């Protein structure tokens, strides 16, 4: 049976695109998705909502000089509709909103062009948007932008975002007063009288379903109330247009039922990932395209087969990137892009005398900046991959422009940056050859705590309070996603703080995953001081030792380091750092920090020593530090692993 050609039907207040598989209805000229008809269901979107609260692009912005991640929330509504391309194989339509000086202070100073594409024979549709700030326009801050879909709550009850993160979800009604009880912040609700009694006593919190960009390529919902079952999936085939790099976390799907594609947000990073545009700064960026994929079961198929099918479709979309069909010249096709390849090695003379292939390293191109600046970069494009077991890498389909090459290697601290800038031109094939990363290192490792992988997941994560539980994360690798774990610290250490003894303690059992405050009364908290106790057989008091402290996340906190005496002036203080809020949002990591503290040998003694780590800030239960890895290095007199090993025999 031949595929039906794509048809466009334009009315005064709506536009409908029909390819015989689905019918996509958009408001005219707003460009809000008001209806998606598929497989006999007249509308997959929530018909009880107003039309502008079903499928929409939105943003949050504020004026220059304004601190914070909140601001004016704007559901982006176009003021002009245009047909970009119309034939039997493809329809692409545009809804634009043009800024002028009469809107100063009322609307974000951006020209916004929202595009929607329907292809022949395609079970879904694509959407992307082009944001542009002209040079002579006023400045602004852009705290968030995304696309959101609100699905029908009477049909979509099962959510899936990973093989081990899927479940029947509560209803939005369960979060309302009388059925739900608000907890420490509005997003977290205890289900006290849910419609589905089996969910009673669980916590619903959208942050429990956050995901790293690198792992967030498909998520969505399954409708099991109709037969055949129907799936609604958000597929993000590339992260090039997302801010913050591969391990930046964003929201996905959550109770609503809601499905999101988040392009820019300050979650798990705070103010550092709010792009700030000044007057006189020209900027243009394409967000997307993303693919909204629809599927349905065949006779005899289980509803969960839709998740497996969605994953296969995601692979197809990833392999098709960059798409050939978007009509905008601002979206370069593959032959207009370039590639970079090479090999990354690690040189750590206390691990090996030879260079070590950087197995599984994250390596990527991001706009020019300082070492590690990619994780705070939030205006332009980034292109990342992972090295193979031998350290080789290939970064494909890079947009033309000027970049730095950045990397970090699990198992080693710090950040790598290639010394030369890289300019990508259409069709360029750049070979950088063998690159060598020398991670921070002064001397041999005397002891270490944790794994240098930019996460606190390897440390002790307690069981949740049984009164605040999400059954999905019981006996789950991501056990840190339970609500209220920060309160367990004071229960484990009601009077005295954590003490870790090198050689005896096990960081998997004895190092609490977050150095949080201790609650001492209603809305009263105190800072905490952790101890690391260790023995030294010999001390060179005339030399300097080095304490490396890698931090996976920090929230309005401070790290003070003292040696031997907890009451003396700190040897080191970080000052106020971090706005990640990863503790409250079950994130286990946020922005990465690395502190290198010189420890004079005269502060150490032969025999028993103690390092005190104090986090004194204490106005909130969510202030704290998630450590990644801690290491004490000896003096740097020995030049290689071989010399170090011979000197210890």
JSON list of C-alpha atoms in Angstrom, two decimals, residues 80-270:
[
{"chain": "A", "resi": 80, "resn": "UNK", "atom": "CA", "xyz": [3.37, 35.26, 12.23]},
{"chain": "A", "resi": 81, "resn": "UNK", "atom": "CA", "xyz": [2.82, 31.96, 10.42]},
{"chain": "A", "resi": 82, "resn": "UNK", "atom": "CA", "xyz": [4.66, 30.88, 7.28]},
{"chain": "A", "resi": 83, "resn": "UNK", "atom": "CA", "xyz": [4.85, 27.74, 5.19]},
{"chain": "A", "resi": 84, "resn": "UNK", "atom": "CA", "xyz": [8.54, 26.98, 4.62]},
{"chain": "A", "resi": 85, "resn": "UNK", "atom": "CA", "xyz": [8.20, 23.79, 2.58]},
{"chain": "A", "resi": 86, "resn": "UNK", "atom": "CA", "xyz": [5.13, 21.95, 1.32]},
{"chain": "A", "resi": 87, "resn": "UNK", "atom": "CA", "xyz": [5.13, 18.84, -0.85]},
{"chain": "A", "resi": 88, "resn": "UNK", "atom": "CA", "xyz": [3.98, 15.24, -0.60]},
{"chain": "A", "resi": 89, "resn": "UNK", "atom": "CA", "xyz": [7.20, 14.19, 1.14]},
{"chain": "A", "resi": 90, "resn": "UNK", "atom": "CA", "xyz": [7.51, 16.97, 3.70]},
{"chain": "A", "resi": 91, "resn": "UNK", "atom": "CA", "xyz": [5.77, 19.92, 5.27]},
{"chain": "A", "resi": 92, "resn": "UNK", "atom": "CA", "xyz": [7.76, 22.40, 7.32]},
{"chain": "A", "resi": 93, "resn": "UNK", "atom": "CA", "xyz": [6.00, 25.35, 8.95]},
{"chain": "A", "resi": 94, "resn": "UNK", "atom": "CA", "xyz": [7.30, 28.32, 10.89]},
{"chain": "A", "resi": 95, "resn": "UNK", "atom": "CA", "xyz": [5.83, 30.43, 13.69]},
{"chain": "A", "resi": 96, "resn": "UNK", "atom": "CA", "xyz": [7.88, 33.53, 14.40]},
{"chain": "A", "resi": 97, "resn": "UNK", "atom": "CA", "xyz": [7.92, 36.22, 17.04]},
{"chain": "A", "resi": 98, "resn": "UNK", "atom": "CA", "xyz": [9.92, 39.34, 16.21]},
{"chain": "A", "resi": 99, "resn": "UNK", "atom": "CA", "xyz": [11.15, 41.69, 18.92]},
{"chain": "A", "resi": 100, "resn": "UNK", "atom": "CA", "xyz": [11.18, 45.47, 18.69]},
{"chain": "A", "resi": 101, "resn": "UNK", "atom": "CA", "xyz": [12.01, 48.29, 21.09]},
{"chain": "A", "resi": 102, "resn": "UNK", "atom": "CA", "xyz": [8.35, 48.83, 22.06]},
{"chain": "A", "resi": 103, "resn": "UNK", "atom": "CA", "xyz": [8.54, 45.47, 23.88]},
{"chain": "A", "resi": 104, "resn": "UNK", "atom": "CA", "xyz": [11.59, 46.44, 25.96]},
{"chain": "A", "resi": 105, "resn": "UNK", "atom": "CA", "xyz": [11.18, 45.02, 29.47]},
{"chain": "A", "resi": 106, "resn": "UNK", "atom": "CA", "xyz": [8.04, 43.11, 28.46]},
{"chain": "A", "resi": 107, "resn": "UNK", "atom": "CA", "xyz": [9.43, 40.35, 26.25]},
{"chain": "A", "resi": 108, "resn": "UNK", "atom": "CA", "xyz": [12.84, 38.75, 26.03]},
{"chain": "A", "resi": 109, "resn": "UNK", "atom": "CA", "xyz": [14.84, 40.59, 23.33]},
{"chain": "A", "resi": 110, "resn": "UNK", "atom": "CA", "xyz": [14.98, 37.68, 20.93]},
{"chain": "A", "resi": 111, "resn": "UNK", "atom": "CA", "xyz": [13.66, 36.88, 17.51]},
{"chain": "A", "resi": 112, "resn": "UNK", "atom": "CA", "xyz": [12.27, 33.35, 17.83]},
{"chain": "A", "resi": 113, "resn": "UNK", "atom": "CA", "xyz": [11.42, 31.07, 14.92]},
{"chain": "A", "resi": 114, "resn": "UNK", "atom": "CA", "xyz": [9.70, 27.82, 15.92]},
{"chain": "A", "resi": 115, "resn": "UNK", "atom": "CA", "xyz": [9.64, 25.13, 13.24]},
{"chain": "A", "resi": 116, "resn": "UNK", "atom": "CA", "xyz": [7.60, 21.92, 12.92]},
{"chain": "A", "resi": 117, "resn": "UNK", "atom": "CA", "xyz": [8.26, 19.19, 10.34]},
{"chain": "A", "resi": 118, "resn": "UNK", "atom": "CA", "xyz": [6.12, 16.22, 9.28]},
{"chain": "A", "resi": 119, "resn": "UNK", "atom": "CA", "xyz": [7.54, 13.68, 6.81]},
{"chain": "A", "resi": 120, "resn": "UNK", "atom": "CA", "xyz": [5.79, 11.17, 4.60]},
{"chain": "A", "resi": 121, "resn": "UNK", "atom": "CA", "xyz": [5.49, 7.74, 6.26]},
{"chain": "A", "resi": 122, "resn": "UNK", "atom": "CA", "xyz": [6.94, 9.01, 9.54]},
{"chain": "A", "resi": 123, "resn": "UNK", "atom": "CA", "xyz": [5.26, 8.07, 12.83]},
{"chain": "A", "resi": 124, "resn": "UNK", "atom": "CA", "xyz": [6.01, 11.33, 14.57]},
{"chain": "A", "resi": 125, "resn": "UNK", "atom": "CA", "xyz": [7.11, 14.89, 13.96]},
{"chain": "A", "resi": 126, "resn": "UNK", "atom": "CA", "xyz": [10.18, 17.08, 14.44]},
{"chain": "A", "resi": 127, "resn": "UNK", "atom": "CA", "xyz": [10.51, 20.48, 16.03]},
{"chain": "A", "resi": 128, "resn": "UNK", "atom": "CA", "xyz": [13.35, 22.97, 16.36]},
{"chain": "A", "resi": 129, "resn": "UNK", "atom": "CA", "xyz": [13.74, 26.65, 17.06]},
{"chain": "A", "resi": 130, "resn": "UNK", "atom": "CA", "xyz": [16.11, 29.44, 16.10]},
{"chain": "A", "resi": 131, "resn": "UNK", "atom": "CA", "xyz": [16.81, 32.12, 18.72]},
{"chain": "A", "resi": 132, "resn": "UNK", "atom": "CA", "xyz": [18.52, 35.33, 17.62]},
{"chain": "A", "resi": 133, "resn": "UNK", "atom": "CA", "xyz": [19.70, 38.40, 19.56]},
{"chain": "A", "resi": 134, "resn": "UNK", "atom": "CA", "xyz": [20.78, 41.33, 17.41]},
{"chain": "A", "resi": 135, "resn": "UNK", "atom": "CA", "xyz": [23.81, 43.40, 18.31]},
{"chain": "A", "resi": 136, "resn": "UNK", "atom": "CA", "xyz": [22.00, 46.66, 19.04]},
{"chain": "A", "resi": 137, "resn": "UNK", "atom": "CA", "xyz": [19.37, 45.10, 21.32]},
{"chain": "A", "resi": 138, "resn": "UNK", "atom": "CA", "xyz": [19.37, 45.30, 25.13]},
{"chain": "A", "resi": 139, "resn": "UNK", "atom": "CA", "xyz": [21.01, 42.58, 27.21]},
{"chain": "A", "resi": 140, "resn": "UNK", "atom": "CA", "xyz": [19.23, 39.81, 29.14]},
{"chain": "A", "resi": 141, "resn": "UNK", "atom": "CA", "xyz": [19.75, 36.55, 31.05]},
{"chain": "A", "resi": 142, "resn": "UNK", "atom": "CA", "xyz": [18.24, 33.30, 29.80]},
{"chain": "A", "resi": 143, "resn": "UNK", "atom": "CA", "xyz": [17.68, 30.92, 32.73]},
{"chain": "A", "resi": 144, "resn": "UNK", "atom": "CA", "xyz": [15.85, 28.14, 30.90]},
{"chain": "A", "resi": 145, "resn": "UNK", "atom": "CA", "xyz": [14.38, 27.07, 27.60]},
{"chain": "A", "resi": 146, "resn": "UNK", "atom": "CA", "xyz": [12.68, 23.81, 26.60]},
{"chain": "A", "resi": 147, "resn": "UNK", "atom": "CA", "xyz": [9.70, 22.21, 24.90]},
{"chain": "A", "resi": 148, "resn": "UNK", "atom": "CA", "xyz": [6.99, 20.58, 27.01]},
{"chain": "A", "resi": 149, "resn": "UNK", "atom": "CA", "xyz": [4.11, 18.22, 26.25]},
{"chain": "A", "resi": 150, "resn": "UNK", "atom": "CA", "xyz": [1.23, 17.63, 28.66]},
{"chain": "A", "resi": 151, "resn": "UNK", "atom": "CA", "xyz": [-0.37, 14.27, 27.91]},
{"chain": "A", "resi": 152, "resn": "UNK", "atom": "CA", "xyz": [-3.81, 13.00, 28.83]},
{"chain": "A", "resi": 153, "resn": "UNK", "atom": "CA", "xyz": [-3.89, 11.89, 32.44]},
{"chain": "A", "resi": 154, "resn": "UNK", "atom": "CA", "xyz": [-6.76, 9.47, 31.74]},
{"chain": "A", "resi": 155, "resn": "UNK", "atom": "CA", "xyz": [-4.60, 7.51, 29.29]},
{"chain": "A", "resi": 156, "resn": "UNK", "atom": "CA", "xyz": [-0.84, 7.83, 29.99]},
{"chain": "A", "resi": 157, "resn": "UNK", "atom": "CA", "xyz": [0.09, 6.20, 33.30]},
{"chain": "A", "resi": 158, "resn": "UNK", "atom": "CA", "xyz": [3.32, 4.31, 32.57]},
{"chain": "A", "resi": 159, "resn": "UNK", "atom": "CA", "xyz": [6.58, 6.24, 32.22]},
{"chain": "A", "resi": 160, "resn": "UNK", "atom": "CA", "xyz": [9.92, 4.94, 30.88]},
{"chain": "A", "resi": 161, "resn": "UNK", "atom": "CA", "xyz": [13.25, 6.74, 30.65]},
{"chain": "A", "resi": 162, "resn": "UNK", "atom": "CA", "xyz": [15.73, 3.87, 31.06]},
{"chain": "A", "resi": 163, "resn": "UNK", "atom": "CA", "xyz": [15.64, 0.09, 31.26]},
{"chain": "A", "resi": 164, "resn": "UNK", "atom": "CA", "xyz": [15.81, 0.34, 35.06]},
{"chain": "A", "resi": 165, "resn": "UNK", "atom": "CA", "xyz": [13.91, 3.61, 35.50]},
{"chain": "A", "resi": 166, "resn": "UNK", "atom": "CA", "xyz": [10.30, 3.01, 34.48]},
{"chain": "A", "resi": 167, "resn": "UNK", "atom": "CA", "xyz": [7.07, 2.52, 36.36]},
{"chain": "A", "resi": 168, "resn": "UNK", "atom": "CA", "xyz": [3.36, 3.22, 36.70]},
{"chain": "A", "resi": 169, "resn": "UNK", "atom": "CA", "xyz": [3.24, 6.81, 37.89]},
{"chain": "A", "resi": 170, "resn": "UNK", "atom": "CA", "xyz": [0.95, 8.65, 40.28]},
{"chain": "A", "resi": 171, "resn": "UNK", "atom": "CA", "xyz": [-1.76, 10.87, 38.87]},
{"chain": "A", "resi": 172, "resn": "UNK", "atom": "CA", "xyz": [-1.41, 14.65, 39.00]},
{"chain": "A", "resi": 173, "resn": "UNK", "atom": "CA", "xyz": [-4.47, 14.63, 41.28]},
{"chain": "A", "resi": 174, "resn": "UNK", "atom": "CA", "xyz": [-2.42, 12.69, 43.85]},
{"chain": "A", "resi": 175, "resn": "UNK", "atom": "CA", "xyz": [-0.22, 15.74, 44.37]},
{"chain": "A", "resi": 176, "resn": "UNK", "atom": "CA", "xyz": [-3.12, 18.02, 45.26]},
{"chain": "A", "resi": 177, "resn": "UNK", "atom": "CA", "xyz": [-4.08, 19.00, 48.80]},
{"chain": "A", "resi": 178, "resn": "UNK", "atom": "CA", "xyz": [-6.02, 16.23, 50.48]},
{"chain": "A", "resi": 179, "resn": "UNK", "atom": "CA", "xyz": [-4.24, 13.54, 48.50]},
{"chain": "A", "resi": 180, "resn": "UNK", "atom": "CA", "xyz": [-0.67, 14.80, 48.74]},
{"chain": "A", "resi": 181, "resn": "UNK", "atom": "CA", "xyz": [1.40, 16.47, 51.44]},
{"chain": "A", "resi": 182, "resn": "UNK", "atom": "CA", "xyz": [4.04, 19.00, 50.46]},
{"chain": "A", "resi": 183, "resn": "UNK", "atom": "CA", "xyz": [7.52, 18.23, 51.76]},
{"chain": "A", "resi": 184, "resn": "UNK", "atom": "CA", "xyz": [10.70, 20.31, 52.09]},
{"chain": "A", "resi": 185, "resn": "UNK", "atom": "CA", "xyz": [10.23, 21.93, 48.68]},
{"chain": "A", "resi": 186, "resn": "UNK", "atom": "CA", "xyz": [7.19, 22.14, 46.38]},
{"chain": "A", "resi": 187, "resn": "UNK", "atom": "CA", "xyz": [8.38, 19.59, 43.85]},
{"chain": "A", "resi": 188, "resn": "UNK", "atom": "CA", "xyz": [8.41, 16.80, 46.47]},
{"chain": "A", "resi": 189, "resn": "UNK", "atom": "CA", "xyz": [5.02, 15.51, 47.65]},
{"chain": "A", "resi": 190, "resn": "UNK", "atom": "CA", "xyz": [4.16, 12.62, 49.98]},
{"chain": "A", "resi": 191, "resn": "UNK", "atom": "CA", "xyz": [1.20, 10.63, 48.62]},
{"chain": "A", "resi": 192, "resn": "UNK", "atom": "CA", "xyz": [-1.10, 10.24, 51.62]},
{"chain": "A", "resi": 193, "resn": "UNK", "atom": "CA", "xyz": [-4.35, 9.36, 49.86]},
{"chain": "A", "resi": 194, "resn": "UNK", "atom": "CA", "xyz": [-3.58, 8.54, 46.21]},
{"chain": "A", "resi": 195, "resn": "UNK", "atom": "CA", "xyz": [-6.17, 7.35, 43.74]},
{"chain": "A", "resi": 196, "resn": "UNK", "atom": "CA", "xyz": [-4.15, 4.13, 43.42]},
{"chain": "A", "resi": 197, "resn": "UNK", "atom": "CA", "xyz": [-3.87, 2.81, 47.00]},
{"chain": "A", "resi": 198, "resn": "UNK", "atom": "CA", "xyz": [-0.64, 0.90, 46.27]},
{"chain": "A", "resi": 199, "resn": "UNK", "atom": "CA", "xyz": [1.15, 4.24, 45.94]},
{"chain": "A", "resi": 200, "resn": "UNK", "atom": "CA", "xyz": [0.25, 5.40, 49.45]},
{"chain": "A", "resi": 201, "resn": "UNK", "atom": "CA", "xyz": [3.30, 6.48, 51.42]},
{"chain": "A", "resi": 202, "resn": "UNK", "atom": "CA", "xyz": [5.49, 7.07, 48.37]},
{"chain": "A", "resi": 203, "resn": "UNK", "atom": "CA", "xyz": [7.18, 10.35, 47.49]},
{"chain": "A", "resi": 204, "resn": "UNK", "atom": "CA", "xyz": [6.70, 11.88, 44.06]},
{"chain": "A", "resi": 205, "resn": "UNK", "atom": "CA", "xyz": [9.42, 14.29, 42.99]},
{"chain": "A", "resi": 206, "resn": "UNK", "atom": "CA", "xyz": [10.23, 15.21, 39.40]},
{"chain": "A", "resi": 207, "resn": "UNK", "atom": "CA", "xyz": [13.94, 15.49, 40.22]},
{"chain": "A", "resi": 208, "resn": "UNK", "atom": "CA", "xyz": [14.06, 11.75, 40.87]},
{"chain": "A", "resi": 209, "resn": "UNK", "atom": "CA", "xyz": [13.80, 11.33, 37.09]},
{"chain": "A", "resi": 210, "resn": "UNK", "atom": "CA", "xyz": [16.59, 13.71, 36.11]},
{"chain": "A", "resi": 211, "resn": "UNK", "atom": "CA", "xyz": [19.21, 12.36, 33.74]},
{"chain": "A", "resi": 212, "resn": "UNK", "atom": "CA", "xyz": [22.66, 13.26, 32.41]},
{"chain": "A", "resi": 213, "resn": "UNK", "atom": "CA", "xyz": [22.58, 14.67, 28.89]},
{"chain": "A", "resi": 214, "resn": "UNK", "atom": "CA", "xyz": [24.70, 11.75, 27.65]},
{"chain": "A", "resi": 215, "resn": "UNK", "atom": "CA", "xyz": [22.06, 9.25, 28.83]},
{"chain": "A", "resi": 216, "resn": "UNK", "atom": "CA", "xyz": [18.93, 11.23, 27.98]},
{"chain": "A", "resi": 217, "resn": "UNK", "atom": "CA", "xyz": [18.19, 10.33, 24.37]},
{"chain": "A", "resi": 218, "resn": "UNK", "atom": "CA", "xyz": [14.70, 8.83, 24.70]},
{"chain": "A", "resi": 219, "resn": "UNK", "atom": "CA", "xyz": [12.00, 8.94, 27.36]},
{"chain": "A", "resi": 220, "resn": "UNK", "atom": "CA", "xyz": [8.23, 9.07, 27.43]},
{"chain": "A", "resi": 221, "resn": "UNK", "atom": "CA", "xyz": [4.94, 7.41, 28.26]},
{"chain": "A", "resi": 222, "resn": "UNK", "atom": "CA", "xyz": [2.78, 4.40, 27.40]},
{"chain": "A", "resi": 223, "resn": "UNK", "atom": "CA", "xyz": [-1.01, 4.49, 27.24]},
{"chain": "A", "resi": 224, "resn": "UNK", "atom": "CA", "xyz": [-2.39, 1.10, 28.29]},
{"chain": "A", "resi": 225, "resn": "UNK", "atom": "CA", "xyz": [-6.04, 2.14, 28.65]},
{"chain": "A", "resi": 226, "resn": "UNK", "atom": "CA", "xyz": [-6.61, 1.79, 24.90]},
{"chain": "A", "resi": 227, "resn": "UNK", "atom": "CA", "xyz": [-5.94, -1.26, 22.75]},
{"chain": "A", "resi": 228, "resn": "UNK", "atom": "CA", "xyz": [-3.61, -1.38, 21.02]},
{"chain": "A", "resi": 229, "resn": "UNK", "atom": "CA", "xyz": [-1.35, 0.40, 23.52]},
{"chain": "A", "resi": 230, "resn": "UNK", "atom": "CA", "xyz": [0.21, 3.69, 22.39]},
{"chain": "A", "resi": 231, "resn": "UNK", "atom": "CA", "xyz": [3.58, 5.23, 23.15]},
{"chain": "A", "resi": 232, "resn": "UNK", "atom": "CA", "xyz": [4.61, 8.91, 23.18]},
{"chain": "A", "resi": 233, "resn": "UNK", "atom": "CA", "xyz": [8.38, 9.44, 23.14]},
{"chain": "A", "resi": 234, "resn": "UNK", "atom": "CA", "xyz": [10.77, 12.37, 23.21]},
{"chain": "A", "resi": 235, "resn": "UNK", "atom": "CA", "xyz": [13.89, 11.53, 21.18]},
{"chain": "A", "resi": 236, "resn": "UNK", "atom": "CA", "xyz": [16.92, 13.82, 21.39]},
{"chain": "A", "resi": 237, "resn": "UNK", "atom": "CA", "xyz": [19.38, 12.59, 18.75]},
{"chain": "A", "resi": 238, "resn": "UNK", "atom": "CA", "xyz": [22.22, 14.98, 19.56]},
{"chain": "A", "resi": 239, "resn": "UNK", "atom": "CA", "xyz": [23.47, 16.97, 22.56]},
{"chain": "A", "resi": 240, "resn": "UNK", "atom": "CA", "xyz": [25.24, 19.60, 20.47]},
{"chain": "A", "resi": 241, "resn": "UNK", "atom": "CA", "xyz": [22.65, 22.25, 21.32]},
{"chain": "A", "resi": 242, "resn": "UNK", "atom": "CA", "xyz": [22.41, 21.45, 25.05]},
{"chain": "A", "resi": 243, "resn": "UNK", "atom": "CA", "xyz": [24.45, 23.46, 27.52]},
{"chain": "A", "resi": 244, "resn": "UNK", "atom": "CA", "xyz": [26.98, 22.23, 30.06]},
{"chain": "A", "resi": 245, "resn": "UNK", "atom": "CA", "xyz": [28.41, 19.16, 28.37]},
{"chain": "A", "resi": 246, "resn": "UNK", "atom": "CA", "xyz": [27.62, 15.44, 28.55]},
{"chain": "A", "resi": 247, "resn": "UNK", "atom": "CA", "xyz": [27.12, 15.13, 32.32]},
{"chain": "A", "resi": 248, "resn": "UNK", "atom": "CA", "xyz": [24.91, 18.18, 32.78]},
{"chain": "A", "resi": 249, "resn": "UNK", "atom": "CA", "xyz": [21.65, 16.91, 34.28]},
{"chain": "A", "resi": 250, "resn": "UNK", "atom": "CA", "xyz": [18.19, 17.89, 33.09]},
{"chain": "A", "resi": 251, "resn": "UNK", "atom": "CA", "xyz": [14.60, 16.95, 33.76]},
{"chain": "A", "resi": 252, "resn": "UNK", "atom": "CA", "xyz": [12.96, 14.35, 31.50]},
{"chain": "A", "resi": 253, "resn": "UNK", "atom": "CA", "xyz": [9.44, 12.99, 32.06]},
{"chain": "A", "resi": 254, "resn": "UNK", "atom": "CA", "xyz": [7.48, 13.30, 35.29]},
{"chain": "A", "resi": 255, "resn": "UNK", "atom": "CA", "xyz": [3.99, 13.28, 36.77]},
{"chain": "A", "resi": 256, "resn": "UNK", "atom": "CA", "xyz": [1.62, 15.34, 34.68]},
{"chain": "A", "resi": 257, "resn": "UNK", "atom": "CA", "xyz": [1.94, 13.25, 32.60]},
{"chain": "A", "resi": 258, "resn": "UNK", "atom": "CA", "xyz": [4.65, 15.57, 31.23]},
{"chain": "A", "resi": 259, "resn": "UNK", "atom": "CA", "xyz": [7.42, 15.02, 28.71]},
{"chain": "A", "resi": 260, "resn": "UNK", "atom": "CA", "xyz": [10.23, 17.56, 28.27]},
{"chain": "A", "resi": 261, "resn": "UNK", "atom": "CA", "xyz": [13.16, 18.32, 26.03]},
{"chain": "A", "resi": 262, "resn": "UNK", "atom": "CA", "xyz": [15.30, 20.69, 28.10]},
{"chain": "A", "resi": 263, "resn": "UNK", "atom": "CA", "xyz": [17.89, 22.61, 26.11]},
{"chain": "A", "resi": 264, "resn": "UNK", "atom": "CA", "xyz": [19.14, 25.09, 28.68]},
{"chain": "A", "resi": 265, "resn": "UNK", "atom": "CA", "xyz": [18.69, 25.10, 32.46]},
{"chain": "A", "resi": 266, "resn": "UNK", "atom": "CA", "xyz": [20.46, 25.92, 35.71]},
{"chain": "A", "resi": 267, "resn": "UNK", "atom": "CA", "xyz": [19.43, 22.70, 37.47]},
{"chain": "A", "resi": 268, "resn": "UNK", "atom": "CA", "xyz": [22.39, 21.05, 39.26]},
{"chain": "A", "resi": 269, "resn": "UNK", "atom": "CA", "xyz": [24.63, 24.01, 38.41]},
{"chain": "A", "resi": 270, "resn": "UNK", "atom": "CA", "xyz": [22.92, 27.21, 39.53]}
]
